[in-house]
Structure formats: C-alpha cells, structure tokens
Coordinates of C-alpha atoms in Angstrom, one line a residue:
Chain A
Q1 CA 69.3 41.1 -26.7
V2 CA 70.7 39.3 -29.7
Q3 CA 68.1 38.1 -32.2
L4 CA 68.6 35.8 -35.1
Q5 CA 66.2 34.9 -38.0
E6 CA 66.7 32.2 -40.6
S7 CA 65.4 32.5 -44.1
G8 CA 65.4 30.1 -47.0
P9 CA 63.3 27.5 -48.9
G10 CA 61.0 25.2 -47.1
L11 CA 60.9 22.5 -49.8
M12 CA 63.6 21.2 -52.0
T13 CA 64.1 18.4 -54.5
P14 CA 67.0 15.9 -54.2
S15 CA 70.4 17.1 -55.6
E16 CA 69.6 20.8 -55.2
T17 CA 71.8 23.1 -53.2
L18 CA 70.4 24.5 -50.0
S19 CA 71.0 28.2 -49.3
L20 CA 70.0 29.6 -45.9
T21 CA 70.6 33.1 -44.5
C22 CA 70.6 34.2 -40.9
T23 CA 70.0 37.9 -40.1
V24 CA 71.5 39.1 -36.8
S25 CA 70.0 42.0 -34.9
G26 CA 70.4 43.5 -31.4
G27 CA 74.1 42.8 -31.4
S28 CA 77.3 43.1 -33.4
I29 CA 78.1 40.4 -36.0
Y30 CA 81.7 41.5 -35.6
S31 CA 82.1 40.4 -32.0
D32 CA 81.4 36.7 -32.0
S33 CA 81.3 33.5 -34.0
W34 CA 78.2 32.2 -35.7
T35 CA 77.0 28.7 -36.1
W36 CA 74.5 26.4 -37.9
I37 CA 72.9 23.4 -36.1
R38 CA 70.2 21.1 -37.5
Q39 CA 67.7 18.7 -36.1
P40 CA 66.0 16.0 -38.1
P41 CA 62.3 15.5 -37.3
G42 CA 62.0 13.7 -34.0
K43 CA 65.8 13.4 -33.6
G44 CA 68.6 15.1 -31.8
L45 CA 70.8 18.1 -32.5
E46 CA 73.7 18.0 -35.0
W47 CA 76.4 20.7 -35.3
I48 CA 77.0 21.7 -38.9
G49 CA 79.7 24.3 -38.7
H50 CA 80.6 27.8 -37.6
I51 CA 82.3 30.9 -38.8
R52 CA 84.5 33.2 -36.7
N53 CA 84.2 37.0 -36.9
S54 CA 87.6 36.8 -38.7
G55 CA 86.0 34.8 -41.4
G56 CA 87.6 31.5 -40.5
T57 CA 85.4 28.5 -40.7
H58 CA 85.0 25.2 -39.0
Y59 CA 82.9 22.3 -40.5
N60 CA 81.5 19.0 -39.3
R61 CA 83.9 16.5 -40.9
S62 CA 81.0 14.3 -42.0
L63 CA 79.5 17.1 -44.0
E64 CA 82.4 19.4 -44.9
T65 CA 82.8 18.4 -48.5
R66 CA 79.3 19.8 -49.1
L67 CA 79.4 22.9 -46.9
T68 CA 80.1 26.5 -47.2
I69 CA 79.5 29.0 -44.4
S70 CA 80.1 32.7 -45.2
I71 CA 79.5 36.1 -43.6
D72 CA 78.3 39.4 -44.9
T73 CA 79.1 42.0 -42.2
S74 CA 77.6 44.8 -44.2
K75 CA 74.2 43.2 -44.0
S76 CA 74.7 41.6 -40.5
Q77 CA 74.1 38.2 -42.1
F78 CA 75.8 34.9 -42.3
S79 CA 74.9 32.1 -44.7
L80 CA 74.9 28.3 -45.2
K81 CA 75.2 26.5 -48.4
V82 CA 74.8 22.7 -48.6
T83 CA 75.2 21.0 -51.9
S84 CA 73.7 17.7 -53.2
M85 CA 70.8 17.7 -50.7
T86 CA 69.1 14.3 -50.1
P87 CA 66.0 13.3 -48.0
A88 CA 68.4 12.5 -45.2
D89 CA 69.1 16.3 -44.9
T90 CA 65.5 17.0 -44.0
A91 CA 65.7 18.9 -40.8
V92 CA 65.0 22.1 -38.8
Y93 CA 68.0 24.3 -39.4
F94 CA 69.0 26.7 -36.6
C95 CA 71.4 29.6 -36.8
A96 CA 72.9 30.6 -33.5
R97 CA 75.6 32.7 -31.8
L98 CA 78.7 30.9 -30.6
Y99 CA 80.2 32.9 -27.7
C100 CA 83.7 32.1 -26.3
G101 CA 84.8 33.5 -23.0
R102 CA 87.2 32.6 -20.2
G103 CA 85.1 29.7 -19.1
G104 CA 84.9 28.1 -22.5
C105 CA 82.5 28.4 -25.5
L106 CA 78.8 28.1 -25.6
V107 CA 75.9 28.6 -28.0
D108 CA 73.6 31.1 -26.3
Y109 CA 71.3 32.8 -28.7
W110 CA 69.3 30.8 -31.3
G111 CA 67.1 31.6 -34.2
Q112 CA 63.6 30.0 -34.2
G113 CA 64.7 27.5 -36.8
T114 CA 63.4 26.8 -40.3
L115 CA 62.2 23.4 -41.6
V116 CA 63.8 22.3 -44.8
T117 CA 62.2 19.3 -46.4
V118 CA 63.9 17.4 -49.2
S119 CA 61.5 15.3 -51.3
S120 CA 61.0 14.3 -54.9
Chain B
Q1 CA 75.6 7.4 -32.8
S2 CA 76.4 10.4 -30.6
A3 CA 79.8 11.0 -29.1
L4 CA 78.0 11.8 -25.9
T5 CA 75.6 9.3 -24.3
Q6 CA 72.5 10.3 -22.5
P7 CA 69.6 8.2 -21.3
P8 CA 66.7 8.5 -23.8
S9 CA 64.2 9.2 -21.1
A10 CA 63.8 10.2 -17.5
S11 CA 60.8 10.9 -15.3
G12 CA 59.7 12.2 -11.9
T13 CA 56.8 13.6 -10.0
P14 CA 56.3 17.2 -9.1
G15 CA 58.6 18.3 -6.3
Q16 CA 61.1 15.5 -6.9
R17 CA 64.7 15.8 -7.8
V18 CA 65.8 14.3 -11.1
T19 CA 69.3 13.9 -12.6
I20 CA 70.2 13.4 -16.2
S21 CA 73.7 12.0 -17.1
C22 CA 75.9 12.7 -20.0
S23 CA 78.8 10.3 -20.6
G24 CA 81.7 11.1 -23.0
G25 CA 85.4 10.6 -23.3
S26 CA 88.8 12.2 -22.7
S27 CA 88.6 14.1 -26.0
N28 CA 85.3 15.8 -25.2
I29 CA 84.0 16.1 -21.6
G30 CA 87.4 15.1 -20.2
S31 CA 89.0 18.1 -21.9
N32 CA 86.3 20.8 -22.3
T33 CA 83.5 22.4 -20.5
V34 CA 79.9 21.1 -20.8
N35 CA 76.8 23.0 -21.6
W36 CA 73.2 21.9 -21.2
Y37 CA 70.1 22.9 -23.2
Q38 CA 66.4 22.6 -22.6
Q39 CA 64.1 22.2 -25.7
L40 CA 60.4 22.6 -25.3
P41 CA 58.3 21.1 -28.1
G42 CA 58.4 23.1 -31.3
T43 CA 60.9 25.6 -30.0
A44 CA 64.6 26.3 -30.3
P45 CA 66.9 25.0 -27.6
K46 CA 67.5 27.3 -24.6
L47 CA 70.8 27.5 -22.8
L48 CA 70.4 26.1 -19.3
I49 CA 73.9 25.5 -17.9
Y50 CA 77.3 26.5 -19.3
S51 CA 80.9 25.9 -18.2
D52 CA 79.8 22.7 -16.4
N53 CA 77.9 24.4 -13.6
E54 CA 77.1 28.0 -14.4
R55 CA 73.5 29.3 -14.9
P56 CA 72.7 32.1 -17.3
S57 CA 70.7 35.0 -15.9
G58 CA 67.0 34.0 -15.6
V59 CA 67.5 30.3 -15.2
P60 CA 66.1 29.2 -11.8
D61 CA 68.6 27.8 -9.3
R62 CA 66.5 24.5 -9.3
F63 CA 68.8 23.6 -12.3
S64 CA 72.4 22.7 -11.5
G65 CA 75.2 21.1 -13.4
S66 CA 78.2 19.1 -12.4
K67 CA 81.1 17.2 -14.0
S68 CA 83.5 14.5 -12.9
G69 CA 86.1 13.1 -15.3
T70 CA 84.4 12.2 -18.5
S71 CA 80.9 12.4 -17.3
A72 CA 78.5 15.3 -16.6
S73 CA 75.1 15.6 -14.9
L74 CA 72.2 17.9 -14.9
A75 CA 70.1 18.0 -11.8
I76 CA 66.6 19.5 -11.5
S77 CA 65.2 19.9 -8.0
G78 CA 61.6 20.8 -7.1
L79 CA 60.4 19.3 -10.4
Q80 CA 57.6 21.3 -12.1
S81 CA 55.3 20.4 -14.9
E82 CA 56.8 23.1 -17.1
D83 CA 60.2 21.2 -16.9
E84 CA 58.8 18.6 -19.2
A85 CA 61.1 18.9 -22.2
D86 CA 64.0 17.4 -24.0
Y87 CA 67.5 18.0 -22.5
Y88 CA 70.8 18.0 -24.4
C89 CA 74.4 18.1 -23.2
A90 CA 77.0 19.6 -25.5
T91 CA 80.8 20.1 -25.6
W92 CA 83.7 20.5 -28.0
D93 CA 85.5 17.3 -29.1
D94 CA 89.2 17.7 -29.7
S95 CA 89.5 14.5 -31.8
L96 CA 86.5 15.3 -34.0
N97 CA 87.5 19.0 -34.0
G98 CA 83.9 20.0 -33.7
W99 CA 80.9 20.4 -31.4
V100 CA 79.1 17.3 -30.2
F101 CA 75.7 16.8 -28.6
G102 CA 74.2 14.1 -26.6
G103 CA 71.3 12.2 -28.1
G104 CA 68.9 14.0 -25.8
T105 CA 66.8 13.0 -22.8
K106 CA 63.1 13.3 -22.8
L107 CA 61.9 14.3 -19.3
T108 CA 58.4 13.4 -18.3
V109 CA 56.7 14.9 -15.2
L110 CA 54.3 12.4 -14.0

C-alpha cells in the first residue's frame, strides 16, 4: 500500500516562495509519476503539475511560470516550489501518485493534504 | 471555470439510484478516459471509478461509470447515508496539455 505524506509551512506571507515535500513509502518512487493537486477552501480540485519517474515535468499552464517540481529518489521524496505566493494560493495541497496503464492514467494514492494559508 | 461541467448538487433518498453527469469536449472526455473521485468532508479524494467504468478493488458495485461521446456519468444505486460526499470527474485535456477536474457535485442523502 503506497502512502504519501506532505510536509511544509502552514502559514505564509504574500510574495514568499512555498516549498512542500512529499514523502513516499510502501512503494517505489522509481516506478510511477507523482503529482501535486490543490483545493482552495470550499472549492474544487486544481491540478498543479506532475513529474515522471524519468524526471520530466508537466505543469498547469496557468501556474507554470511560478512552479518547480523536483524529485529526490534517494530520499523517496518529491517536492513543489511555488514562487510569489498570494492569498489566492491559499489551499489544501495534496501530493499523489499518477499511475498510467493500458487503460489510461489515474491518480490513485493521495496524501492527507496540508493547508497552506497566505496572509499578511 | 472548469473545463468539465458537473451539476453543483444532487440528492436522493436511501435506496434510490442517483446519477451525476460530467460534460466536456472533444479534447478531454472525447479523447481520454474519465476517472471519478469521492471526497468526504475533511479528507483526501478517493478513487471511485477509473478508465470510464472500472472499479478499484474495494469499491462497492453500487458505483458505476459510463461515457458517451463528450459526456460521462457516475451512477450510485442503493443510495446510503455514507454516500453523502462531494464527487469529482477528471480526465486529461489534450488542448490544455494537463489534467482537468469537474467543479464537483455535492451529493445529499435526504
């Protein structure tokens, strides 16, 4: 059973850079792709981006100038950096596994999520 | 505004059958498989249906998915109180070159 756990700051001030880390256990970080998804309070889900086990990345076009997703296989972790945070970036940030098989791709295992609040 | 359109709410009584729709376009639902997620309050989404109509191990067969053209549907039969949750459809969008989610449907069991 793959398990994921996000870690990072809960409270930030505007213009700061968000750094989140997701630790993967119970499965190999080498074998799949890994993604970040966020959910503003009371709103729906928004895909942020993902990183393949090869290291290649794919970003949401509306956010990509501010994003960096990286992977550290030695620590079984992948990370998200978002620059120039504003209150509009306040959300629960989820890390998750992106699995692709013959029938298509799906996000199957999710972390519990971490609330990031941006406020002055 | 989401690339996939879902009704904001749905409701039913215990034992009833409820369907939730997800409308998209040729670049998303029309070209790629659809997944459905259930999100209980305060928790992470849970995969409910993948590849349009497949259920992961452990998901009751009361839940089923279907797709036709650029629309998909989630059906829940034998509605139970624990089904009260938010439901999201999701798929890849070839034009946006990214994953897209529906806006979510809040299901109330009356």
